[in-house]
Short mmCIF file of C-alpha atoms in Angstrom, two decimals:
data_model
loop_
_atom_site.label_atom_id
_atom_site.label_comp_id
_atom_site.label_asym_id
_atom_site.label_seq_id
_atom_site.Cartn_x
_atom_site.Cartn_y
_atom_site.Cartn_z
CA UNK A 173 -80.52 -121.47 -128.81
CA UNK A 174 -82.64 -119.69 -126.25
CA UNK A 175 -85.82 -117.79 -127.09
CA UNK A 176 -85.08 -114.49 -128.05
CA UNK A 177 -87.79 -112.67 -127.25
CA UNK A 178 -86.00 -109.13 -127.95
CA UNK A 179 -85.74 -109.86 -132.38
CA UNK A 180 -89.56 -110.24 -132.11
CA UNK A 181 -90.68 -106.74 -133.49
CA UNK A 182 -93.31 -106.17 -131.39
CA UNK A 183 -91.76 -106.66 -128.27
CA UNK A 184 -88.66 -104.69 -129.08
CA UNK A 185 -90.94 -101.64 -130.28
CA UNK A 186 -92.91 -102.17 -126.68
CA UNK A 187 -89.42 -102.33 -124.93
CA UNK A 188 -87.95 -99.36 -126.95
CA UNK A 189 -90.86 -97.57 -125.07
CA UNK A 190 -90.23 -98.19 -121.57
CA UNK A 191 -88.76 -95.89 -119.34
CA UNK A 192 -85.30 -97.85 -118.75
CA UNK A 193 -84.82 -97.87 -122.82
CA UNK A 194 -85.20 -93.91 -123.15
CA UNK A 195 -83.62 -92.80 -120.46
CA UNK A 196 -81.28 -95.39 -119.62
CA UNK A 197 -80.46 -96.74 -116.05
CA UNK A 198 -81.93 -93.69 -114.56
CA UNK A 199 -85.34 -94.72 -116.05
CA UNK A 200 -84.90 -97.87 -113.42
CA UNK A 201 -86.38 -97.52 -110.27
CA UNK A 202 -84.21 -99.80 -109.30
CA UNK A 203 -80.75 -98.83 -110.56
CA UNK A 204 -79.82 -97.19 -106.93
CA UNK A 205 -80.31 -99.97 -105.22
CA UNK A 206 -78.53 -102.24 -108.04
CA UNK A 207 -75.68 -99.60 -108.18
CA UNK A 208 -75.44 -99.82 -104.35
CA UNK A 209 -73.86 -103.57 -104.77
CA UNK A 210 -71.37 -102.45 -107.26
CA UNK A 211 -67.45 -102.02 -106.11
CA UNK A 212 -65.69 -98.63 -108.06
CA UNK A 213 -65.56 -99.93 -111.34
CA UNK A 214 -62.30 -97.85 -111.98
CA UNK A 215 -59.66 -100.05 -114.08
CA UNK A 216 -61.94 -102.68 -113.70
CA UNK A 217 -62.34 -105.73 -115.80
CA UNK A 218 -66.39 -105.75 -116.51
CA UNK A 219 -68.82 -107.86 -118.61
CA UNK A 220 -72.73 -107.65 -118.70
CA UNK A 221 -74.42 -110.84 -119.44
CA UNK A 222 -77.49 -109.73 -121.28
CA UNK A 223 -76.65 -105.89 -122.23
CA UNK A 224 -79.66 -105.20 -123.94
CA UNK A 225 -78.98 -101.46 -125.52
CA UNK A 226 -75.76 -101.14 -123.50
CA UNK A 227 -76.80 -98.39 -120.59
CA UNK A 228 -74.75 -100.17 -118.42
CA UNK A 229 -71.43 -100.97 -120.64
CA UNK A 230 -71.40 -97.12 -121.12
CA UNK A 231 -71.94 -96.41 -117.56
CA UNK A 232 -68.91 -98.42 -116.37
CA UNK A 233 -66.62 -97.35 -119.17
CA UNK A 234 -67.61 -93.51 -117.94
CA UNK A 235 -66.92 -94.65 -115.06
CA UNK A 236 -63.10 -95.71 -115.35
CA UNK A 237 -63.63 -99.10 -116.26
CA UNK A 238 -60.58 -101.04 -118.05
CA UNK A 239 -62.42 -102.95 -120.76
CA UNK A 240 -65.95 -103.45 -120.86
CA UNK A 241 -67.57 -106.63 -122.82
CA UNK A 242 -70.97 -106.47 -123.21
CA UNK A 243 -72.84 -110.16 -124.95
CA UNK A 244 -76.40 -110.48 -125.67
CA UNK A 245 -78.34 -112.79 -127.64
CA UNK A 246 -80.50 -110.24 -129.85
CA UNK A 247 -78.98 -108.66 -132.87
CA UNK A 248 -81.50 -105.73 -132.66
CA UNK A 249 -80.33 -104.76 -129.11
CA UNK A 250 -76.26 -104.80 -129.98
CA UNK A 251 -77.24 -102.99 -133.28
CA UNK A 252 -78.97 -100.57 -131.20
CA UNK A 253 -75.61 -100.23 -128.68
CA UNK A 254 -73.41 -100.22 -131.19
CA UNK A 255 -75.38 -97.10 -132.98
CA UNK A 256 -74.23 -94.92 -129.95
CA UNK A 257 -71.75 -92.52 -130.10
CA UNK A 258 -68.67 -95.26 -129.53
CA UNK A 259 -66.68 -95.53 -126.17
CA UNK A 260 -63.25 -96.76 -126.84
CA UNK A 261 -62.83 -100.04 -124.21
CA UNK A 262 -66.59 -101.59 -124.78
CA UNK A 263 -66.71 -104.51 -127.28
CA UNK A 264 -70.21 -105.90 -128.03
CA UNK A 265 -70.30 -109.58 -129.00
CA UNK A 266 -73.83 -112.00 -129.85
CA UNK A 267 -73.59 -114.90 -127.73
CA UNK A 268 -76.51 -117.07 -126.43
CA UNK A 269 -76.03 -117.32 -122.32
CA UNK A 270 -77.29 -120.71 -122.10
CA UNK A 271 -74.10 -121.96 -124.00
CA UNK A 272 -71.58 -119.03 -123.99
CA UNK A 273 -67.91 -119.42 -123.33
CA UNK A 274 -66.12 -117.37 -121.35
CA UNK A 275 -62.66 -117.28 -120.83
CA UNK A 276 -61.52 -118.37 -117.50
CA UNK A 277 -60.11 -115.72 -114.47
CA UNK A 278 -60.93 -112.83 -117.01
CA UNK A 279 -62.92 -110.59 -115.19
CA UNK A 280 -63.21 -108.53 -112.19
CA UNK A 281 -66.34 -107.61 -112.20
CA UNK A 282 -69.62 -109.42 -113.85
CA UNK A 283 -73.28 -108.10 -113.95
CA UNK A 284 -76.26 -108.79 -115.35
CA UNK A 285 -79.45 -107.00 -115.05
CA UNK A 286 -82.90 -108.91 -115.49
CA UNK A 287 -81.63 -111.57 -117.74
CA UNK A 288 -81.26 -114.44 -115.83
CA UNK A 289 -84.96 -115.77 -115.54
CA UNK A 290 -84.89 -116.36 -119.13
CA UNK A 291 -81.93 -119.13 -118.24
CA UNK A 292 -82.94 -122.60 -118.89
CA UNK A 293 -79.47 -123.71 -117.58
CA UNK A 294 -78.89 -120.93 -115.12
CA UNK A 295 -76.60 -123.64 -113.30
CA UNK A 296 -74.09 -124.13 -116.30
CA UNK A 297 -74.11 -120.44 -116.71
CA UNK A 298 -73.38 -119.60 -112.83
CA UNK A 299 -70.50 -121.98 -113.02
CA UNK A 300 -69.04 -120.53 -115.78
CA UNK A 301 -69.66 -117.02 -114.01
CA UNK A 302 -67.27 -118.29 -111.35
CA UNK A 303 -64.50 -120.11 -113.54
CA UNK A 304 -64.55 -116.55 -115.63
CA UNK A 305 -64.32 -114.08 -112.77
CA UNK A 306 -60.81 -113.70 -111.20
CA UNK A 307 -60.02 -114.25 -107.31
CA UNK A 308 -61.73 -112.01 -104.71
CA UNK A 309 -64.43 -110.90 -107.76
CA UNK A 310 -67.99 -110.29 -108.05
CA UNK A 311 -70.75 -111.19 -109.82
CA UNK A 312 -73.55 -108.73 -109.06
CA UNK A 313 -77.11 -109.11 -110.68
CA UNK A 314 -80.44 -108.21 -110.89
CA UNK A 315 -83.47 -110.94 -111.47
CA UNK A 316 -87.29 -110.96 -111.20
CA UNK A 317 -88.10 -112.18 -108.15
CA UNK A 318 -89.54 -115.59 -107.74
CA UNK A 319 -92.86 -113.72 -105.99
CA UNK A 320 -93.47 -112.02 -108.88
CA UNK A 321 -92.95 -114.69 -111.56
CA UNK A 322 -94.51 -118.14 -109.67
CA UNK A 323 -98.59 -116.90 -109.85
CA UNK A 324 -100.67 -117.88 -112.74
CA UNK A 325 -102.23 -114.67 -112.69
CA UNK A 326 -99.38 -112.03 -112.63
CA UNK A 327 -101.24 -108.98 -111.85
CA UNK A 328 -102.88 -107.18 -108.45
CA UNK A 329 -105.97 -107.74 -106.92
CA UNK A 330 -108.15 -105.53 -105.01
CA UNK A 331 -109.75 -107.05 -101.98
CA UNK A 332 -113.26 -106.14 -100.72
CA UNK A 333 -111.68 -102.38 -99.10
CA UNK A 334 -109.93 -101.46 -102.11
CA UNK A 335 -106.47 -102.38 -100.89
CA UNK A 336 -104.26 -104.21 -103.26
CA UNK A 337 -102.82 -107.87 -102.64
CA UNK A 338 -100.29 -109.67 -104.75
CA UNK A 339 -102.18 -113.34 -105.44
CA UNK A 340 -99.53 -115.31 -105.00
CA UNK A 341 -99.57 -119.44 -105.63
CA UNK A 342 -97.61 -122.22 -107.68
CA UNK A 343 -94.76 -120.99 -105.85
CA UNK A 344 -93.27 -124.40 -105.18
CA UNK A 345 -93.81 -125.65 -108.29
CA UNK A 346 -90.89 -124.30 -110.61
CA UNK A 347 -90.29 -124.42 -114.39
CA UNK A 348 -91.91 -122.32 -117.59
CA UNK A 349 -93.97 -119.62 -117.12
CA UNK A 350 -95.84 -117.94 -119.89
CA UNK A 351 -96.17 -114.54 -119.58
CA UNK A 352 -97.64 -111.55 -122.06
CA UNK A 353 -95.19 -108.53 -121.22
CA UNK A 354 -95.17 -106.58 -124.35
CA UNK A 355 -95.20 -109.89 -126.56
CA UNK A 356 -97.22 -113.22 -126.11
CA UNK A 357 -95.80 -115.56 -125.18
CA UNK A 358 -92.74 -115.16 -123.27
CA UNK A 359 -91.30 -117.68 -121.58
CA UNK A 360 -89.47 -117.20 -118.13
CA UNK A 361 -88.11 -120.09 -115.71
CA UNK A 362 -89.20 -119.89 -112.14
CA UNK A 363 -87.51 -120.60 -109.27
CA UNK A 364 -87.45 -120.51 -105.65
CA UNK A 365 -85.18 -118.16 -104.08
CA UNK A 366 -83.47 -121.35 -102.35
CA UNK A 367 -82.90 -122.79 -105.38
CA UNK A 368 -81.24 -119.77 -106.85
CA UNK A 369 -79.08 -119.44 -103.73
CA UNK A 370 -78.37 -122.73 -103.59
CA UNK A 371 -77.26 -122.53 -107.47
CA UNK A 372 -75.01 -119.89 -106.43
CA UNK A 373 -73.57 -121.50 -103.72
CA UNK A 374 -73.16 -125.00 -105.48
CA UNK A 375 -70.97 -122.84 -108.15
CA UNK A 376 -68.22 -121.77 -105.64
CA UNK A 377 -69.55 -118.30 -105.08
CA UNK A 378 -70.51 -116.70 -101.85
CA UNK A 379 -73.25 -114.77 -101.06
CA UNK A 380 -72.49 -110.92 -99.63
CA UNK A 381 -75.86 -109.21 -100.06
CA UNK A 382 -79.32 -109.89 -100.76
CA UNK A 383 -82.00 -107.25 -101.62
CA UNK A 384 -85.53 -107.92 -102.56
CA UNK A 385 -86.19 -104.47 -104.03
CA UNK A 386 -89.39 -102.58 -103.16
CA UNK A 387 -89.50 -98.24 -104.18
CA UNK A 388 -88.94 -95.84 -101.44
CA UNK A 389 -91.27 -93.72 -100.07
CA UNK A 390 -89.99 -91.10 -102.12
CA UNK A 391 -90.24 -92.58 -105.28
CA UNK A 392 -93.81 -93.95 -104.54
CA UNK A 393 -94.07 -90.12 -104.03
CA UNK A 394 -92.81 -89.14 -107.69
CA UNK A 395 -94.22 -92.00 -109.57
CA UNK A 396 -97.58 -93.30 -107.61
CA UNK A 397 -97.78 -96.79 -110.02
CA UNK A 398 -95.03 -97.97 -108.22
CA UNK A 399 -97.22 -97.87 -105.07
CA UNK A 400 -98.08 -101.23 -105.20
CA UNK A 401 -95.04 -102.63 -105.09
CA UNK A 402 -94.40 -102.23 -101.79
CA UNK A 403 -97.08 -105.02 -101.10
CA UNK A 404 -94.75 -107.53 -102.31
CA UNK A 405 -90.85 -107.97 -103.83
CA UNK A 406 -90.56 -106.86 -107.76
CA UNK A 407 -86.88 -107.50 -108.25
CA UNK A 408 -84.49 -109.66 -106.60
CA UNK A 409 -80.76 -108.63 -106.35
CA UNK A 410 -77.41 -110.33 -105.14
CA UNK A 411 -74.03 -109.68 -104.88
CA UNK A 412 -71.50 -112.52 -104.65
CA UNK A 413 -68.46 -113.32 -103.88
CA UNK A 414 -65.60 -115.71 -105.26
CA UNK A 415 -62.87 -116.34 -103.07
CA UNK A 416 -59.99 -114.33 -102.60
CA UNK A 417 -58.07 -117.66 -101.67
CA UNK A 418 -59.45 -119.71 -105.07
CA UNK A 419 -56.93 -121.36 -106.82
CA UNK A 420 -56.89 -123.20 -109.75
CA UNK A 421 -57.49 -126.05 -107.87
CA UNK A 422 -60.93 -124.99 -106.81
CA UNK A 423 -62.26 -126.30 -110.18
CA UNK A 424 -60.86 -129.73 -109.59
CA UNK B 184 -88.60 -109.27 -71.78
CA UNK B 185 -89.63 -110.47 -74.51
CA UNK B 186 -93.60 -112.00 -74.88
CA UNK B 187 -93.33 -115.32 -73.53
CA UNK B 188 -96.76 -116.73 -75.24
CA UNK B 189 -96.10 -120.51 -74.06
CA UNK B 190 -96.76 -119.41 -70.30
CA UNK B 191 -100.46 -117.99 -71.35
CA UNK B 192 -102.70 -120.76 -70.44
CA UNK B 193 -104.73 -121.33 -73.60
CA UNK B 194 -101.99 -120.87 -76.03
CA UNK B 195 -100.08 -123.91 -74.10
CA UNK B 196 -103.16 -125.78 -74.23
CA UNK B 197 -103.64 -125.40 -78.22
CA UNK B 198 -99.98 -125.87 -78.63
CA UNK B 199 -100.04 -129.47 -76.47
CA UNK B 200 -102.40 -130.73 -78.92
CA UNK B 201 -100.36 -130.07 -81.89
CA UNK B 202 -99.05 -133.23 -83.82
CA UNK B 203 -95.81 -132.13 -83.53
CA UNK B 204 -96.41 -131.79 -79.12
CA UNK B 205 -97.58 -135.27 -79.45
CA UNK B 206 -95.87 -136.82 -81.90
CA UNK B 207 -92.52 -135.02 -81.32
CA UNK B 208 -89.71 -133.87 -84.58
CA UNK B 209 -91.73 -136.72 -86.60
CA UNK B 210 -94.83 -134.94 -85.93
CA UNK B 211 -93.72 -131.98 -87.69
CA UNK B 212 -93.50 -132.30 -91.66
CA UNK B 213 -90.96 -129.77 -91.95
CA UNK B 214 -88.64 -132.08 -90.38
CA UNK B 215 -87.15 -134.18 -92.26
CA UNK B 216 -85.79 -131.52 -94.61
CA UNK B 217 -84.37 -129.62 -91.71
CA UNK B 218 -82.79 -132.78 -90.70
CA UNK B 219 -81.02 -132.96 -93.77
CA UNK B 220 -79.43 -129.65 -93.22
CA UNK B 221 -77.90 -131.15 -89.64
CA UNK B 222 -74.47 -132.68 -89.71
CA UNK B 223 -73.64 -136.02 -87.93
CA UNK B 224 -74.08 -134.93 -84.37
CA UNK B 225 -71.67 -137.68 -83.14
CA UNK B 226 -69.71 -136.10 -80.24
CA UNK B 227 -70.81 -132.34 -80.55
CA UNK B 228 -71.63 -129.42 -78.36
CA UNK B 229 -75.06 -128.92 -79.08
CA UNK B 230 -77.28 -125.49 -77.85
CA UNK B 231 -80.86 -125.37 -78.86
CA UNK B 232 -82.29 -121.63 -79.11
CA UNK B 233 -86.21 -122.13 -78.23
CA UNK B 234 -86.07 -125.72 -77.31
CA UNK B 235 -89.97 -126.33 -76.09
CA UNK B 236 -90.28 -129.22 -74.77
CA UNK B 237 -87.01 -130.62 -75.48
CA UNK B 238 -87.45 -132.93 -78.50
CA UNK B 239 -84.52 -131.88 -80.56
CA UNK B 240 -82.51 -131.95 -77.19
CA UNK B 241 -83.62 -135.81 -76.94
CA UNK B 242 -82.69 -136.66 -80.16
CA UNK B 243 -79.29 -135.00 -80.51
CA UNK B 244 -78.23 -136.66 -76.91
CA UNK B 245 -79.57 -140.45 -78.63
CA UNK B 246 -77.84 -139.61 -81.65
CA UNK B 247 -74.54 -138.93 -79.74
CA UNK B 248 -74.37 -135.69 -78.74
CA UNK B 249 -71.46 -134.89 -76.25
CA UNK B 250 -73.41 -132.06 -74.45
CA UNK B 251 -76.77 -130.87 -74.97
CA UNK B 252 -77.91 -127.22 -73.88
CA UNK B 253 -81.55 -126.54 -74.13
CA UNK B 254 -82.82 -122.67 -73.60
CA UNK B 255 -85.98 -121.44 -73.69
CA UNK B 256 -88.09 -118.29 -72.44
CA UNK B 257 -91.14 -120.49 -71.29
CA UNK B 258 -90.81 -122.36 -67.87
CA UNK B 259 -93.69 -124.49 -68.48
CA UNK B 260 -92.18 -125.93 -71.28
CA UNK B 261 -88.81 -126.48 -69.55
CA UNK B 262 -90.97 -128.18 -67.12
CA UNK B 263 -92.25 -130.70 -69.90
CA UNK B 264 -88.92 -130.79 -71.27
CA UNK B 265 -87.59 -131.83 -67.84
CA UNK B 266 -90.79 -134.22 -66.90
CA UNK B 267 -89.67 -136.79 -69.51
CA UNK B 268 -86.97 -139.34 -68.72
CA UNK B 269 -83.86 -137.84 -68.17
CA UNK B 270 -80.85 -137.90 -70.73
CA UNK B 271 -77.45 -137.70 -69.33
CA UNK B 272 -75.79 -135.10 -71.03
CA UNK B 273 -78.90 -132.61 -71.29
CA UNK B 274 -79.26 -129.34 -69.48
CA UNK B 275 -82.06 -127.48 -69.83
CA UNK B 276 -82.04 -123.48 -68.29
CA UNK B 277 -84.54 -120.35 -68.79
CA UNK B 278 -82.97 -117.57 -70.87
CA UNK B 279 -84.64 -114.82 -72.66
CA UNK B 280 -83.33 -115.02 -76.34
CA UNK B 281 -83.96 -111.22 -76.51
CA UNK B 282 -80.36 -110.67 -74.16
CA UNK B 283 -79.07 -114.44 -73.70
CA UNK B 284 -75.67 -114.58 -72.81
CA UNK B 285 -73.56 -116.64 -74.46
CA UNK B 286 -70.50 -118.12 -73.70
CA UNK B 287 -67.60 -117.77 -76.46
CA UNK B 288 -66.31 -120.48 -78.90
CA UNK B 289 -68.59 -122.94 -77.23
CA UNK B 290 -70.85 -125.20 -79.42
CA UNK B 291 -70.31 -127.30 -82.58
CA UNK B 292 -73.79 -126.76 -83.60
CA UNK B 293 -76.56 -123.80 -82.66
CA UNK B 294 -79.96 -125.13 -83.58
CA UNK B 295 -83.30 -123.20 -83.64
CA UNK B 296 -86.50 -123.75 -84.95
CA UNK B 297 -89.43 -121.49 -85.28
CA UNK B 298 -88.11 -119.20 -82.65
CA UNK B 299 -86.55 -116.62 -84.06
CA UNK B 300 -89.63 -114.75 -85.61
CA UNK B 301 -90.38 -113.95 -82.57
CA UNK B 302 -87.14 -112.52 -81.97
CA UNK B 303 -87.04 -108.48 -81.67
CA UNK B 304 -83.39 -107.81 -81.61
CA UNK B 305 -82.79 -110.22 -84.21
CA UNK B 306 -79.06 -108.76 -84.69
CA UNK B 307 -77.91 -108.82 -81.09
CA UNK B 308 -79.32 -112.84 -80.92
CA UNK B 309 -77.09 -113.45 -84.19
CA UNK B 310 -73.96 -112.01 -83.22
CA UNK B 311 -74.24 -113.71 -79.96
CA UNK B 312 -74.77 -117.33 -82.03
CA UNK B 313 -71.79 -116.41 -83.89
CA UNK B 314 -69.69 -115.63 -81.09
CA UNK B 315 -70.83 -118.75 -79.49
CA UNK B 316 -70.09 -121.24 -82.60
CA UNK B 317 -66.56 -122.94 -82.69
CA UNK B 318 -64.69 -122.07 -86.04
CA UNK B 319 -66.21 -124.01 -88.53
CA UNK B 320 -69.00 -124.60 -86.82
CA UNK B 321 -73.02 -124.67 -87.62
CA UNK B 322 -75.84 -122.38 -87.40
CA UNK B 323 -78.87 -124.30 -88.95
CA UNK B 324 -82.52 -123.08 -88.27
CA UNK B 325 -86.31 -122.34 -89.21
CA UNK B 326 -88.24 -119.56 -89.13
CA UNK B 327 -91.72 -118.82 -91.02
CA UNK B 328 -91.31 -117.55 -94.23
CA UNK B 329 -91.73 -113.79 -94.11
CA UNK B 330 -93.92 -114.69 -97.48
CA UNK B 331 -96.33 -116.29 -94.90
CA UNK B 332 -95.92 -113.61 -91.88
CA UNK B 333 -95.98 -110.85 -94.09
CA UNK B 334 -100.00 -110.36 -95.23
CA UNK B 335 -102.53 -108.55 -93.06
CA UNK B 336 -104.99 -111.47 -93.56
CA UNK B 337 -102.91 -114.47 -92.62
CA UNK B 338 -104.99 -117.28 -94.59
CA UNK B 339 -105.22 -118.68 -98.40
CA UNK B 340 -108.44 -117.45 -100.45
CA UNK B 341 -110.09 -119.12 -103.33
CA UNK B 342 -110.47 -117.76 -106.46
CA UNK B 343 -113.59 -118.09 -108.67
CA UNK B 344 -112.41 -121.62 -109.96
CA UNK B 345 -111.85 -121.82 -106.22
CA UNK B 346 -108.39 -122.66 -106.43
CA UNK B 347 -106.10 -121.19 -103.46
CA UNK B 348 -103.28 -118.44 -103.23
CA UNK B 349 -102.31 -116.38 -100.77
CA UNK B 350 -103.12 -112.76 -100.85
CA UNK B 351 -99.60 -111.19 -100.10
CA UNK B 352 -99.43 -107.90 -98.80
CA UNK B 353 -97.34 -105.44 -97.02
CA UNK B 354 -94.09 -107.79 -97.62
CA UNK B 355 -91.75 -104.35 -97.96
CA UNK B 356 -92.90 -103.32 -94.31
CA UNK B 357 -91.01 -105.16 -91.96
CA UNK B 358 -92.31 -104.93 -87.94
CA UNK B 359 -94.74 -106.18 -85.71
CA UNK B 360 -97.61 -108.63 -86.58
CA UNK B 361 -100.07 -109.23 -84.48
CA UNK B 362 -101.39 -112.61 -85.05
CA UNK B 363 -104.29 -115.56 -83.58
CA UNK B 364 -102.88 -118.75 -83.82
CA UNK B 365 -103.60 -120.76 -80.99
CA UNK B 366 -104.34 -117.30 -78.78
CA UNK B 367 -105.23 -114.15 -79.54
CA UNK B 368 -102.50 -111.05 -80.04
CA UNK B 369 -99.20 -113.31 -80.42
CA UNK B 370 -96.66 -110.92 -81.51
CA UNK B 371 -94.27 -111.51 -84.39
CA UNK B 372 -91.50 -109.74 -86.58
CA UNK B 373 -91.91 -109.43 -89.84
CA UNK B 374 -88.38 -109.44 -91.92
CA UNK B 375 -87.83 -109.56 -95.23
CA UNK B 376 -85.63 -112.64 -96.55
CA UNK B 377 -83.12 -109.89 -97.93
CA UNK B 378 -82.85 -108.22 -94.45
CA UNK B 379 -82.41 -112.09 -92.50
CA UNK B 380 -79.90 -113.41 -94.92
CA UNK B 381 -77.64 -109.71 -94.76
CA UNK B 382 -78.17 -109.84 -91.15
CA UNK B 383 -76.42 -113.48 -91.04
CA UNK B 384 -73.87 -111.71 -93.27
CA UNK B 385 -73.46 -109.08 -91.17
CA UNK B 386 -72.77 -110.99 -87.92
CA UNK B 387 -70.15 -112.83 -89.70
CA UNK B 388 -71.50 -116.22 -91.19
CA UNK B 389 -71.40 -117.37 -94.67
CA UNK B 390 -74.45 -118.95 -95.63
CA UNK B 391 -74.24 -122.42 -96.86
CA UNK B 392 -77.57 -123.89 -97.70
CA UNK B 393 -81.35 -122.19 -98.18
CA UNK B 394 -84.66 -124.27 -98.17
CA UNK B 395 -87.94 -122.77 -98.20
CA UNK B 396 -89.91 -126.15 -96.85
CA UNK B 397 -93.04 -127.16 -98.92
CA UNK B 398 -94.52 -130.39 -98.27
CA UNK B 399 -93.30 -133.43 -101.16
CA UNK B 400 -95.75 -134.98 -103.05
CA UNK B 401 -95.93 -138.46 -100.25
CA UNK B 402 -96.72 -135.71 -97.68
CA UNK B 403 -99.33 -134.34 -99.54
CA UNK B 404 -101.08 -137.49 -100.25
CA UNK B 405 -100.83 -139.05 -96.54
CA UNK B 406 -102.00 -135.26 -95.24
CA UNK B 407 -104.13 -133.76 -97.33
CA UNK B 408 -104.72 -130.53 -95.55
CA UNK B 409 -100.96 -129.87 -96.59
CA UNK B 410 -101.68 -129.72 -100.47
CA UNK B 411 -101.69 -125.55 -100.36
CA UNK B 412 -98.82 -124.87 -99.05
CA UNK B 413 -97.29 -125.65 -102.45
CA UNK B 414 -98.82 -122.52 -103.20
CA UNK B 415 -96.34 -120.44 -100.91
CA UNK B 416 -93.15 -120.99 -99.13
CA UNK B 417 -94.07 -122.12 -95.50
CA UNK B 418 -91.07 -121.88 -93.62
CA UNK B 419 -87.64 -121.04 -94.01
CA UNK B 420 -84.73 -123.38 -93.10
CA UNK B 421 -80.80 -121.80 -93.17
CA UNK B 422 -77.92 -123.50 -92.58
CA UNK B 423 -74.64 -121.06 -92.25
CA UNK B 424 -71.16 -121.51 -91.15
CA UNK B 425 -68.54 -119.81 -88.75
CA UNK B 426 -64.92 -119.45 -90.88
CA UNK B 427 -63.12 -122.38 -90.26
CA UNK B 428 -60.23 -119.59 -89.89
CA UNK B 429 -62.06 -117.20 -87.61
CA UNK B 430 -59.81 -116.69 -84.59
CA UNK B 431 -60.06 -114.60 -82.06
CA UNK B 432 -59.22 -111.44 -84.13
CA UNK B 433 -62.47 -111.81 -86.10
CA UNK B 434 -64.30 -110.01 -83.10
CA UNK B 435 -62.37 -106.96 -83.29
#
């Protein structure tokens, strides 16, 4: 079982107060960019690997999807899903990503927003991302970006003018990191972007478009703390491709 | 034209003192990883894009290379590149990377290392590679990381238990750098890794492997002065593929 940092109280009453948990996707800086990689999820088949309070789930099945599944591994986020008025097509299940089971050529469309640097075994998890989606699908997912998670000491400095610098080190060296966002203690798993590219590739998938998100100048403008993120890359996001051509003999 | 820093006097002189002038591929410790990306070169069209003083050339034609083409902005280096003993099967010409012409379906391999940073139209350069690969032919190279070319104050700091990191800033604005290494005002072009690997996209390749070179463990011990680049990525090393289907309708 994977830590599940989202059943400890006082991190889910510190997440419950974040932007992106009251107002949804639209409270995510980054959801334009993120929304940007998506295909029209009309009569699509869609699941969200790590669906938190369900934003997303909703969003597609408002959006035309076919059936929606959304897993996660705390009980306290599906509760909090499942409270919402219900949208016929969305199932919520409990599953722990570093051992789920999905069901093979099921889906034609899978996301997963900042979940995937809690993933111990992000490999067996990718490759059953690419056994579960169906020909010609993608998997499309958000991730904090190796930058931001390799330092010891995850916050800005100010150099001797006042201007802000990222201090950035460890960054070959991957594995645990201990963080203290909103809880003590919680553990991510670092990696180097080639690593997670190479995962990606190594699982069948291919790559169709990178972003290393950063805010625009207008919403520096409307929300000045996310200044300093232009100095380095908060969030990495991919969108990938299984082959159109991929029989069942690709597994073999 | 693009800045041809290898013909300015001092620049050349710093640069022939380099291990890797002296010593050649094994002089440089990025090398044996970007090796590892090569295939057998047995019998294949080779083009190197920023070939100095030939080295790779040399080695590709003793390891079998059918045809060797060597191209680089810099005539004093082609002149080093042509002063050593000659290799049958070598040609070495001046060409401007910024509007080479090349010719189509050509080359089994396109190699380049630590050119392309240099590169302004970046896009034009790739399309032209990808034009000029065979179908299923290679495109493997090296750049420097855009984590390294990125800050304002290109070297590592110490903090106050005097370890090292590097103070990343600016990564989210791409351009011009203006750099001293070796002489002063060498120009560069800062580019995000999202915007190089969706311009490889773009021109038509499918990315097949991603490195981000730090120095192992051995390396650190028998050169000491490497031991902080473990702290950030160094360079970056990409090897990408033409469609093994790609005809001649892939260009329309």
């Amino acid at each position: 079982m994977s830590q599940n940092i989202y059943d400890d109280e006082t991190l889910f009453a510190g997440y419950s107060r974040l932007q992106r948990s009251i107002h949804g996707l639209d409270g995510a800086p980054e959801w334009p960019a993120l929304r940007g990689l998506l295909p029209d999820v009309q009569a699509l088949k869609v699941l969200d690997l790590g669906c938190g309070y369900g934003w997303f789930c909703r969003w597609a099945a408002e959006h035309g999807a076919a059936d929606v599944l959304g897993v996660d591994v705390s009980e306290r986020m599906l509760q909090r899903a499942a409270g919402w008025k219900a949208h016929p097509g969305i199932t919520y299940r409990r599953a722990d990503l570093e051992s789920i089971a999905l069901p093979e050529r099921a889906f034609d469309l899978i996301y997963s927003s900042l979940a995937l640097h809690y993933i111990e075994n992000l490999r067996g998890l990718l490759t059953s991302v690419h056994h579960a989606l169906l020909p010609g699908a993608r998997f499309v997912f958000s991730i904090e970006h190796p930058v931001l998670m390799a330092p010891r000491r995850q916050r800005f400095c100010k150099d001797a003018e006042g201007r802000s610098f990222w201090p950035l080190d460890g960054y070959q060296n991957e594995g645990r990191r201990v963080t203290h966002w909103l809880a003590e203690g919680v553990i991510k798993q670092h990696r180097t972007m080639g690593t997670l590219v190479n995962m990606l590739i190594d699982s069948g998938l291919t790559l169709s478009r990178m972003i290393e998100w950063g805010p625009s100048e207008e919403q520096v403008r409307s929300m000045p703390a996310l200044a300093e993120e232009v100095e380095r890359p908060m969030f990495l996001m991919i969108s990938a491709q299984k082959s159109a051509l991929c029989r069942a003999d690709c597994y073999e």
